[in-house]
XYZ file of C-alpha atoms in Angstrom:
710
model
C 29.023 -3.987 3.186
C 26.562 -1.452 1.769
C 28.719 1.467 0.647
C 27.484 2.441 -2.817
C 25.012 5.239 -3.509
C 21.885 4.232 -5.413
C 21.382 6.428 -8.461
C 19.163 6.493 -11.543
C 20.088 5.484 -15.075
C 17.035 5.963 -17.276
C 14.478 3.288 -16.315
C 16.917 1.497 -13.984
C 18.285 1.921 -10.498
C 22.051 2.038 -10.748
C 25.232 2.005 -8.660
C 27.536 4.622 -10.220
C 30.518 3.396 -8.203
C 30.299 -0.148 -9.603
C 28.439 0.745 -12.822
C 25.894 -2.014 -12.276
C 22.120 -2.096 -12.624
C 20.280 -2.842 -9.377
C 16.952 -4.675 -9.281
C 15.278 -3.918 -5.965
C 13.468 -6.817 -4.306
C 12.001 -5.552 -1.091
C 9.340 -5.605 1.557
C 7.319 -3.018 3.464
C 8.531 -2.605 7.032
C 5.926 -2.494 8.303
C 2.166 -2.658 8.541
C 2.831 -2.890 12.263
C 4.210 0.659 12.253
C 0.699 2.050 11.693
C -0.451 1.347 15.232
C 0.546 2.738 18.624
C 1.588 0.402 21.385
C -1.304 -1.419 23.020
C -4.053 -0.246 20.639
C -4.548 -2.709 17.780
C -7.652 -2.024 15.722
C -9.587 -4.882 17.355
C -9.246 -3.284 20.820
C -11.602 -0.631 22.175
C -9.611 0.171 25.306
C -7.400 3.189 24.755
C -9.159 4.249 21.563
C -9.995 7.975 21.263
C -8.977 9.041 24.750
C -8.112 12.738 25.214
C -7.914 13.343 21.456
C -5.434 10.406 21.296
C -2.720 12.850 22.312
C -0.819 10.425 24.531
C -0.305 7.456 22.242
C 3.163 5.935 21.983
C 4.721 4.527 18.800
C 8.216 3.847 20.148
C 9.067 0.244 19.317
C 6.636 0.050 16.412
C 6.981 -2.053 14.338
C 9.486 -3.874 16.572
C 11.542 -3.252 19.693
C 15.177 -2.556 18.870
C 16.228 -5.688 20.747
C 14.216 -7.765 18.240
C 15.577 -6.029 15.149
C 18.464 -8.445 14.583
C 16.092 -11.393 14.372
C 13.684 -9.807 11.910
C 16.125 -7.862 9.743
C 18.394 -10.895 9.596
C 15.489 -12.995 8.360
C 14.552 -10.401 5.735
C 18.136 -10.405 4.451
C 18.268 -14.222 4.428
C 15.141 -14.255 2.261
C 17.026 -12.250 -0.353
C 15.417 -8.852 0.077
C 17.683 -5.857 -0.513
C 15.283 -2.932 -0.072
C 12.751 -1.707 2.485
C 9.816 0.619 2.154
C 10.277 2.030 5.639
C 6.910 3.063 7.079
C 6.614 6.105 9.327
C 3.398 7.692 10.593
C 2.482 11.365 10.937
C 0.545 10.530 14.096
C 3.638 8.929 15.618
C 5.623 12.140 15.117
C 3.042 14.827 16.032
C 0.339 13.141 18.116
C 0.450 15.454 21.131
C -0.582 18.559 19.242
C 0.349 20.861 16.345
C 4.081 21.530 16.321
C 4.779 19.221 19.271
C 7.077 16.466 18.033
C 7.863 13.138 19.653
C 11.659 13.289 19.558
C 11.941 9.946 21.358
C 10.067 8.272 18.502
C 12.338 9.976 15.976
C 15.401 8.723 17.886
C 13.933 5.224 17.746
C 13.606 5.581 13.960
C 17.275 6.605 13.697
C 18.400 3.583 15.707
C 16.248 1.247 13.615
C 17.742 2.721 10.434
C 21.221 1.961 11.763
C 20.066 -1.615 12.278
C 18.945 -1.720 8.643
C 22.417 -0.522 7.694
C 23.968 -3.463 9.553
C 22.012 -5.830 7.301
C 22.731 -3.994 4.017
C 19.072 -3.089 3.572
C 18.593 0.172 1.714
C 15.358 2.021 2.472
C 13.041 4.675 1.198
C 10.875 6.440 3.760
C 7.100 6.091 3.395
C 4.905 8.651 5.243
C 2.013 6.218 5.374
C -1.723 6.726 5.653
C -4.915 4.804 4.959
C -8.297 6.581 4.965
C -6.612 9.563 6.629
C -6.295 8.284 10.222
C -6.955 5.489 12.712
C -10.093 7.295 13.849
C -11.413 7.186 10.263
C -10.836 3.431 10.106
C -7.294 3.538 8.757
C -3.996 5.075 9.857
C -1.837 8.130 9.402
C -2.812 11.582 10.638
C -2.956 12.648 14.295
C -6.339 12.667 16.002
C -6.203 16.418 16.530
C -6.609 16.990 12.768
C -10.187 15.732 13.064
C -10.928 18.004 16.012
C -9.462 20.884 14.034
C -11.942 20.275 11.230
C -14.761 19.952 13.762
C -15.354 16.209 13.430
C -16.158 13.955 16.384
C -14.655 10.442 16.067
C -16.696 9.136 18.997
C -19.854 9.334 16.841
C -18.488 8.098 13.507
C -19.951 4.614 13.852
C -23.550 5.618 14.565
C -23.556 8.350 11.913
C -21.951 6.196 9.219
C -19.119 8.720 8.924
C -16.630 5.835 9.161
C -16.598 2.135 9.954
C -13.945 1.456 12.594
C -13.025 -1.957 13.966
C -12.144 -0.549 17.408
C -15.807 0.309 18.032
C -17.403 -2.363 15.842
C -19.989 -4.414 17.742
C -18.017 -7.642 17.339
C -14.422 -7.087 16.144
C -14.134 -10.812 15.333
C -16.700 -10.429 12.548
C -15.358 -7.174 11.100
C -15.955 -7.643 7.336
C -12.913 -8.343 5.180
C -11.416 -5.245 3.514
C -14.407 -3.093 4.450
C -11.996 -0.554 5.915
C -11.270 0.785 2.405
C -14.934 1.790 1.965
C -14.127 4.631 4.359
C -12.594 6.498 1.427
C -16.160 7.169 0.276
C -17.563 8.088 3.687
C -17.957 11.491 5.325
C -14.910 11.613 7.597
C -12.217 10.487 5.158
C -13.728 12.254 2.144
C -13.971 15.507 4.069
C -10.385 15.342 5.307
C -8.879 14.660 1.880
C -11.030 17.322 0.231
C -9.737 19.848 2.745
C -6.124 18.625 2.562
C -5.896 18.933 -1.221
C -8.651 21.443 -2.020
C -9.567 23.423 1.072
C -8.744 26.780 -0.512
C -11.147 26.070 -3.363
C -13.973 24.299 -1.582
C -13.783 25.514 2.033
C -12.554 29.128 1.859
C -14.197 29.978 5.195
C -12.151 27.385 7.075
C -9.372 29.661 8.307
C -7.344 28.766 11.398
C -4.399 30.761 12.746
C -4.629 32.917 9.602
C -4.201 29.916 7.298
C -6.721 28.108 5.152
C -7.291 24.579 6.390
C -5.533 23.202 3.274
C -2.323 25.101 3.971
C -2.513 24.345 7.692
C -2.830 20.583 7.182
C -0.250 20.355 4.409
C 2.284 22.458 6.287
C 1.971 20.328 9.397
C 2.220 17.092 7.420
C 5.344 18.255 5.584
C 6.902 19.724 8.735
C 6.334 16.456 10.605
C 8.114 14.436 7.916
C 10.875 17.047 7.856
C 11.613 16.326 11.525
C 12.774 12.890 10.401
C 14.621 14.282 7.357
C 16.544 16.792 9.487
C 17.384 14.169 12.109
C 18.768 11.780 9.473
C 20.763 14.671 8.003
C 22.502 15.180 11.364
C 23.964 11.682 11.169
C 26.860 10.624 8.950
C 26.424 11.071 5.200
C 26.328 7.293 4.731
C 22.956 7.135 6.489
C 21.467 9.924 4.371
C 22.959 9.183 0.972
C 23.625 5.431 0.939
C 21.055 3.863 3.258
C 18.123 6.294 2.848
C 17.694 6.556 -0.912
C 14.698 8.882 -0.843
C 11.116 9.526 0.219
C 7.711 8.329 -0.878
C 4.973 10.880 -1.436
C 1.887 10.525 0.762
C 0.675 6.940 0.603
C -2.329 6.234 -1.613
C -3.608 9.804 -1.911
C -7.337 10.148 -2.292
C -9.404 12.838 -3.993
C -12.113 12.918 -1.327
C -15.103 14.642 -2.945
C -12.965 16.444 -5.538
C -14.143 15.847 -9.150
C -17.441 14.365 -7.893
C -19.910 15.302 -10.646
C -23.071 14.993 -8.529
C -23.212 14.782 -4.731
C -26.386 12.666 -4.941
C -24.718 9.981 -7.073
C -21.741 7.651 -6.869
C -18.594 8.083 -8.892
C -18.362 5.891 -11.963
C -15.205 4.091 -10.849
C -14.643 0.413 -11.617
C -12.334 -0.183 -8.662
C -14.413 1.507 -5.941
C -15.151 -1.046 -3.244
C -18.797 -0.820 -2.209
C -19.606 -3.037 0.733
C -22.068 -2.607 3.581
C -23.721 0.792 4.056
C -22.773 2.875 1.024
C -24.077 6.447 1.245
C -23.662 8.995 -1.508
C -21.870 12.185 -0.520
C -25.184 13.919 0.125
C -26.532 11.004 2.169
C -23.296 11.158 4.171
C -23.924 14.851 4.852
C -27.417 14.042 6.142
C -26.262 11.181 8.356
C -23.375 13.255 9.667
C -25.889 15.873 10.767
C -27.990 13.308 12.632
C -30.738 12.978 9.992
C -32.252 9.551 9.262
C -31.566 8.542 5.664
C -32.272 5.680 3.269
C -28.922 4.184 2.254
C -28.012 1.430 -0.175
C -26.310 -1.697 1.134
C -23.821 -3.358 -1.212
C -21.766 -6.529 -1.446
C -19.163 -7.992 -3.797
C -19.958 -10.345 -6.684
C -17.701 -11.789 -9.380
C -18.331 -8.778 -11.621
C -17.750 -6.233 -8.884
C -19.914 -4.509 -6.260
C -23.692 -5.018 -6.462
C -26.519 -3.339 -4.588
C -28.291 -5.777 -2.275
C -30.996 -3.640 -0.672
C -31.868 -0.237 0.769
C -31.872 0.274 4.532
C -32.877 3.097 6.853
C -29.954 4.417 8.875
C -31.071 6.588 11.782
C -28.445 8.362 13.925
C -31.319 9.652 16.085
C -29.982 13.187 16.099
C -26.395 12.265 16.931
C -23.980 14.224 14.727
C -20.513 13.468 13.379
C -19.640 17.111 14.033
C -18.549 18.643 17.320
C -20.990 20.890 19.127
C -19.970 24.522 19.477
C -19.044 23.891 23.114
C -16.895 20.851 22.291
C -15.210 22.622 19.401
C -14.396 25.590 21.632
C -12.873 23.177 24.134
C -10.669 21.648 21.418
C -9.601 25.138 20.340
C -8.606 25.872 23.925
C -6.632 22.627 24.277
C -4.682 23.106 21.044
C -4.514 26.906 20.981
C -6.371 27.436 17.711
C -7.868 30.756 16.639
C -10.547 30.381 13.974
C -12.051 32.856 11.578
C -15.495 34.058 12.636
C -16.780 32.778 9.271
C -16.029 29.194 10.305
C -19.235 28.190 12.030
C -19.649 24.924 13.992
C -21.372 21.969 12.345
C -21.216 20.554 8.854
C -18.605 22.371 6.780
C -20.436 21.556 3.565
C -23.759 22.950 4.760
C -21.919 26.093 5.862
C -20.558 26.477 2.319
C -24.002 26.089 0.769
C -23.469 22.645 -0.758
C -26.701 21.505 0.880
C -29.429 23.087 3.015
C -29.758 21.532 6.446
C -33.062 23.168 7.341
C -34.731 22.084 4.094
C -32.714 18.855 3.825
C -32.068 19.468 0.147
C -28.947 19.359 -2.041
C -28.135 22.804 -3.432
C -24.927 22.573 -5.492
C -24.824 19.160 -7.110
C -21.522 19.690 -8.932
C -19.879 21.805 -6.217
C -16.743 19.650 -6.078
C -16.383 19.218 -9.844
C -15.870 22.817 -10.971
C -13.779 25.784 -9.934
C -15.988 27.983 -7.692
C -14.921 31.184 -9.480
C -14.298 30.211 -13.106
C -16.692 27.282 -13.450
C -13.940 25.311 -15.206
C -13.670 21.571 -14.481
C -11.386 20.731 -11.577
C -8.641 18.132 -11.992
C -7.524 16.487 -8.779
C -4.137 15.638 -10.261
C -3.282 19.346 -10.486
C -3.923 19.733 -6.757
C -1.968 16.576 -5.959
C 0.929 17.736 -8.133
C 1.047 21.091 -6.330
C 1.359 19.239 -3.038
C 4.072 16.780 -4.059
C 6.136 19.580 -5.596
C 6.068 21.391 -2.227
C 6.848 18.126 -0.471
C 9.754 17.343 -2.796
C 11.204 20.845 -2.514
C 11.143 20.589 1.283
C 12.846 17.182 1.270
C 15.581 18.285 -1.135
C 16.266 21.487 0.764
C 17.944 19.118 3.249
C 18.574 15.810 1.436
C 19.542 17.258 -1.933
C 20.088 13.933 -3.741
C 16.942 12.242 -2.450
C 14.945 10.239 -4.976
C 11.267 11.198 -4.876
C 9.132 8.065 -5.098
C 5.831 9.307 -6.533
C 2.487 7.515 -6.381
C -0.794 8.958 -7.671
C -4.225 7.714 -6.600
C -4.510 3.936 -6.632
C -4.713 2.327 -10.106
C -5.235 5.718 -11.737
C -3.648 6.924 -14.956
C -0.737 9.106 -13.809
C -0.617 12.799 -14.681
C 2.082 14.133 -16.965
C 5.055 15.308 -14.918
C 6.898 18.531 -15.757
C 10.445 18.128 -17.034
C 11.646 20.309 -14.154
C 10.941 17.494 -11.690
C 14.047 15.308 -11.533
C 15.283 12.199 -9.721
C 11.947 10.421 -9.651
C 10.784 6.841 -9.358
C 7.231 5.856 -10.260
C 5.692 3.821 -7.442
C 2.165 2.572 -8.216
C 0.414 -0.017 -6.058
C -1.400 -3.099 -7.298
C -3.245 -5.970 -5.631
C -5.211 -8.908 -6.918
C -8.396 -7.323 -5.611
C -10.613 -10.372 -6.044
C -8.361 -12.549 -3.891
C -7.744 -9.745 -1.415
C -11.420 -9.046 -0.756
C -12.760 -12.608 -0.989
C -9.721 -14.210 0.679
C -9.908 -17.105 -1.768
C -7.634 -18.024 -4.693
C -10.093 -18.753 -7.459
C -9.675 -20.251 -10.901
C -10.989 -17.059 -12.468
C -10.098 -13.403 -12.128
C -10.744 -10.024 -13.750
C -8.554 -7.575 -15.664
C -9.208 -4.567 -13.424
C -6.678 -2.282 -15.117
C -8.205 -3.088 -18.509
C -11.662 -2.264 -17.155
C -10.466 1.045 -15.703
C -8.769 2.016 -18.955
C -11.914 1.290 -20.989
C -10.374 -1.673 -22.797
C -13.633 -3.638 -22.722
C -16.085 -0.897 -23.621
C -19.207 0.009 -21.643
C -22.281 -1.839 -20.463
C -22.653 -5.020 -18.419
C -20.791 -7.181 -20.950
C -17.520 -5.418 -20.158
C -17.135 -7.595 -17.058
C -17.546 -10.777 -19.079
C -14.955 -9.536 -21.571
C -12.535 -8.808 -18.728
C -13.006 -12.256 -17.159
C -10.013 -14.596 -17.155
C -10.492 -18.315 -16.461
C -7.769 -20.767 -15.535
C -4.469 -20.209 -13.765
C -2.427 -19.760 -16.938
C -4.783 -17.031 -18.122
C -4.791 -15.375 -14.695
C -0.993 -15.275 -14.529
C -0.821 -13.722 -17.980
C -3.478 -11.179 -16.978
C -1.516 -10.150 -13.879
C 1.627 -9.670 -15.939
C -0.225 -7.573 -18.510
C -1.765 -5.352 -15.818
C 1.599 -4.627 -14.202
C 3.090 -4.033 -17.638
C 0.400 -1.444 -18.313
C 1.198 0.403 -15.081
C 4.896 0.334 -15.907
C 4.445 1.683 -19.433
C 2.027 4.393 -18.286
C 4.624 5.610 -15.812
C 7.272 5.773 -18.494
C 4.938 7.664 -20.826
C 3.651 10.168 -18.263
C 6.195 10.442 -15.441
C 9.286 10.035 -17.597
C 12.179 7.692 -18.282
C 12.526 6.702 -14.643
C 12.463 3.397 -12.762
C 9.150 1.825 -11.816
C 8.806 0.150 -8.432
C 5.632 -1.570 -7.236
C 5.348 -0.009 -3.790
C 2.697 -2.441 -2.578
C 1.693 -5.880 -3.791
C 0.825 -8.905 -1.685
C -1.654 -11.606 -0.768
C -3.940 -12.427 2.170
C -2.645 -15.472 4.038
C -5.915 -16.085 5.892
C -7.548 -17.521 2.797
C -10.759 -19.488 2.757
C -10.594 -22.813 0.982
C -13.178 -24.134 -1.465
C -13.795 -27.860 -1.702
C -13.320 -29.905 -3.832
C -9.828 -28.928 -5.007
C -9.700 -26.418 -7.807
C -9.726 -27.234 -11.476
C -8.912 -25.033 -14.417
C -11.954 -26.158 -16.375
C -14.487 -23.392 -16.902
C -17.412 -25.789 -16.678
C -16.008 -27.881 -13.835
C -18.040 -28.714 -10.775
C -15.581 -26.722 -8.720
C -16.014 -23.601 -10.867
C -19.783 -23.723 -10.456
C -19.430 -24.392 -6.745
C -16.906 -21.594 -6.393
C -19.227 -19.102 -8.073
C -22.151 -20.232 -5.940
C -20.143 -20.014 -2.748
C -18.815 -16.621 -3.803
C -22.220 -15.226 -4.642
C -24.364 -16.596 -1.891
C -23.133 -19.546 0.129
C -19.744 -18.481 1.473
C -16.542 -20.455 1.163
C -15.814 -23.625 3.107
C -13.209 -22.692 5.673
C -10.649 -25.073 7.129
C -7.996 -24.639 9.779
C -5.002 -22.470 8.975
C -2.634 -25.422 9.002
C 1.029 -24.478 8.571
C 1.896 -27.505 6.443
C -1.084 -26.790 4.198
C -0.033 -23.170 3.640
C 3.588 -24.066 2.967
C 2.751 -26.717 0.368
C 3.405 -25.831 -3.313
C -0.261 -26.463 -4.128
C -1.590 -24.146 -1.411
C -3.688 -21.187 -2.590
C -1.335 -18.831 -0.750
C 1.669 -20.145 -2.659
C -0.074 -20.064 -6.022
C -1.383 -16.537 -5.465
C 2.015 -15.217 -4.383
C 3.810 -16.944 -7.250
C 1.367 -15.413 -9.741
C 2.167 -11.953 -8.348
C 5.933 -12.501 -8.302
C 5.840 -13.992 -11.791
C 4.087 -10.826 -13.010
C 6.734 -8.646 -11.368
C 9.632 -10.659 -12.757
C 8.030 -10.860 -16.183
C 8.159 -7.058 -16.350
C 11.587 -6.766 -14.656
C 9.952 -4.589 -12.011
C 11.430 -3.422 -8.749
C 9.056 -4.050 -5.846
C 8.377 -3.981 -2.118
C 5.906 -6.613 -0.953
C 3.222 -5.734 1.554
C 4.148 -6.603 4.318
C 6.372 -7.898 7.140
C 4.684 -7.572 10.557
C 6.881 -8.826 13.415
C 3.962 -9.341 15.820
C 1.517 -10.845 13.323
C -1.016 -12.952 15.219
C -2.622 -16.269 14.333
C -6.018 -14.870 15.374
C -5.747 -11.173 14.508
C -3.343 -11.275 11.569
C -1.568 -7.935 11.092
C -3.641 -6.511 13.990
C -4.978 -3.841 11.645
C -8.533 -3.820 10.274
C -8.692 -7.579 9.761
C -5.811 -7.690 7.279
C -3.403 -10.626 7.271
C -0.779 -10.044 4.579
C 2.410 -10.460 6.584
C 5.103 -12.704 5.103
C 5.958 -13.677 8.661
C 3.995 -15.317 11.451
C 5.697 -17.085 14.331
C 4.772 -20.762 14.247
C 4.412 -23.203 17.092
C 8.119 -24.110 16.903
C 9.327 -20.532 16.412
C 9.791 -20.854 12.653
C 7.749 -19.077 9.994
C 4.204 -20.472 9.883
C 3.787 -19.180 6.323
C 7.079 -20.187 4.745
C 5.607 -20.590 1.277
C 7.900 -21.804 -1.539
C 7.200 -18.764 -3.751
C 9.244 -16.467 -1.499
C 12.371 -18.601 -1.871
C 13.529 -17.745 -5.387
C 16.818 -16.516 -6.850
C 17.148 -12.840 -7.652
C 19.695 -10.842 -9.698
C 20.715 -8.179 -7.197
C 23.303 -6.394 -9.341
C 23.764 -6.755 -13.085
C 26.880 -5.821 -15.026
C 24.734 -4.724 -17.928
C 21.030 -4.471 -18.705
C 18.480 -7.059 -17.469
C 16.456 -8.740 -20.218
C 14.317 -11.468 -18.637
C 13.683 -13.495 -15.492
C 11.936 -16.853 -15.429
C 11.295 -18.721 -12.169
C 9.618 -22.122 -11.946
C 8.813 -23.279 -8.432
C 9.633 -26.672 -7.034
C 6.805 -29.173 -6.735
C 6.793 -32.680 -5.311
C 7.969 -33.990 -8.698
C 9.499 -30.984 -10.454
C 12.797 -29.367 -9.518
C 12.956 -25.607 -9.076
C 14.527 -23.761 -12.002
C 15.653 -20.188 -12.571
C 16.782 -18.516 -15.789
C 18.154 -14.990 -16.060
C 19.193 -13.157 -19.204
C 20.999 -9.842 -19.563
C 23.031 -7.872 -22.065
C 26.509 -7.475 -20.544
C 28.518 -4.270 -20.562
C 32.191 -3.416 -20.908
C 31.810 -0.497 -18.467
C 32.549 -2.460 -15.287
C 34.895 -5.116 -14.002
C 32.417 -6.106 -11.309
C 30.397 -9.321 -11.739
C 26.672 -9.841 -12.008
C 25.498 -10.948 -8.538
C 22.645 -13.412 -8.122
C 21.153 -14.272 -4.733
C 20.355 -18.003 -4.487
C 18.334 -19.462 -1.564
C 19.543 -22.763 -0.108
C 15.963 -23.935 0.397
C 15.318 -25.077 -3.175
C 18.752 -24.399 -4.657
C 21.274 -25.984 -2.253
C 24.785 -25.114 -3.395
C 25.924 -28.730 -3.302
C 23.051 -30.002 -5.464
C 22.279 -27.130 -7.836
C 23.273 -27.294 -11.492
C 24.494 -23.986 -12.952
C 24.967 -23.438 -16.676
C 25.916 -20.229 -18.483
C 25.668 -19.395 -22.160
C 28.924 -17.474 -21.968
C 31.621 -16.531 -19.485
C 32.426 -17.963 -16.074
C 30.802 -18.104 -12.666
C 31.850 -18.731 -9.091
C 30.391 -18.707 -5.603
C 31.144 -15.250 -4.270
C 29.566 -15.664 -0.833
C 27.957 -18.546 1.038
C 25.963 -18.807 4.269
C 23.752 -21.477 5.799
C 20.685 -19.904 4.180
C 21.826 -18.545 0.821
C 24.732 -18.184 -1.557
C 25.721 -15.518 -4.065
C 26.752 -16.333 -7.622
C 29.301 -14.058 -9.287
C 28.805 -14.360 -13.032
C 31.163 -12.771 -15.548
C 29.720 -13.194 -19.039
C 31.791 -12.394 -22.093
C 30.680 -9.130 -23.682
C 28.118 -9.575 -26.430
C 25.473 -7.544 -28.199
C 23.129 -10.476 -27.669
C 21.558 -11.496 -24.372
C 23.531 -13.935 -22.232
C 21.791 -16.460 -19.988
C 22.473 -18.229 -16.715
C 20.295 -21.207 -15.735
C 19.971 -22.825 -12.304
C 18.321 -26.181 -11.650
C 17.667 -26.956 -8.011
C 15.768 -29.691 -6.185
C 12.158 -30.799 -5.781
C 9.945 -29.744 -2.910
C 10.462 -33.088 -1.160
C 14.250 -32.764 -1.481
C 14.345 -29.207 -0.175
C 15.877 -28.019 3.074
C 12.583 -26.887 4.577
């Protein structure tokens, strides 16, 4: 029974009642929460109808009647924490200040279900690329109409690439959705959300600058959930709901852009397909034909392929005056007379529409009054402080899970901000974009931090070849993120909020080899650069084999997490994941679960089934997991420094799959152990080491893959 509050003890999560350290092993529930009922991103029907005011998110990510099945499975897999996804659009889709109380009641009932399965949560107000209409998820459709944007013309004007209106949704390019962060619609919305008072002072609605209007409505929408949880018993607020994530993967939009006619110099920016500069995006958004670069991915990152003419033929991404007036009437907005229809950035003199010339190249990089350089992190920090203050005005003990822009160096946090957890995200970008587990990879964090210098050779220096080298590289990258958080955010826990793998991987033939000069390496590079990978059927037995690319990729990620003793929530668990459409969102397929032909998990990879120290009577020191193969038995080794402060044991979750209780060997360097709990799917070891200043170790030896209870 979950009845202990989760607290903080320096860099660890901690149960003050039992005086034990808690390592959180969790999953995001769920990518499926991003989408309203009946409108997956591959469907055009129902998309952008009546400002998308009448969408329905009740039952997303799962109907309540299915919750026992899915939450029970998550618990059986050994997860003890959920990043619980909610969506601004789901709460406030009908219009500003109109809240969907039925959806909020659904959330409350689903939280009670989580309580039944002892799954603590933190609430994630999720977004990607601002909104569904911008090719992502998050904000209500009316926010775009408020700004004067017209989602029905985003595709032709290059303002966003959206699978719902893509010519053939089946061929929607992998991971291209994230390129929307650099396109007109998303960049405009984030610039206004974080910096509207600086960069769009004429955008006043209902006597508020657009920045204040958007931020207030976002915070107020989340607060509807906070208040509703607060009305329930204190167990739900203080024990089950541990805290709140800040806005998911915040983006700077155009802020800090040094030159609107050039790209940012960012290593991790995904450039794929049409890739306009900010200024080219302004032109296209105003219906003006423009030469635009087309990019694709190579082993060393994005590369320009060619230049193409994109001609919207006069169609604009902005609402006409008549259409904007109609939106104002529908939603009851009163605008300042200074806010003219059309491109906001032309209206603020950033470029001249009549002359088709850029006017203020560094407009978004300097303060408009002082000329001093602008730092996005200051604007982001202002927002999360307001967000945190609002949350704690109701849920006073809430932990604030803070995440800056993706893979960025975090800002220094003021000492006045307390009860924090640092929650960066990290993915193996090469595998994610190419959907292939290769025998080489790149140290992206090292590249971003300037570890390899400048010039084209930096990519060669960052290259890692062979699986052993790749696994070490992953562990070093996550270690860097962890240490940066401790240095800049403070002595608080670090939790990887998102990390995961694509299950719809291509396969390269022949089978991979770790040799740099192997035939396979050359073939892999060739297929990656120009030929395309050789795809085979998504066979369940192939995926669930220890040698499958999915298993190796996931194990490399989990090994990196365990090697740094990190808390984490994997992305993602999608109850209605589809064999054809994956997570049903923008071509992604990262769900741990997919219903197989016989009702079992079609992607039951061995890497997921590993022991985990849930509670430690002391301080964790190291985790080492070795997966079962056809010849090698699974092993698990955990070391900790015990404490005299508690009489409670260290608890270790052990899956029956590769560590059946009847066949597993358990050895301890000190103390005693016993089986504290046992089910058909897992058992819990209670270990009571004798106090020592040195680390104590428990070792488990299970069975081989062929001997396992699969």
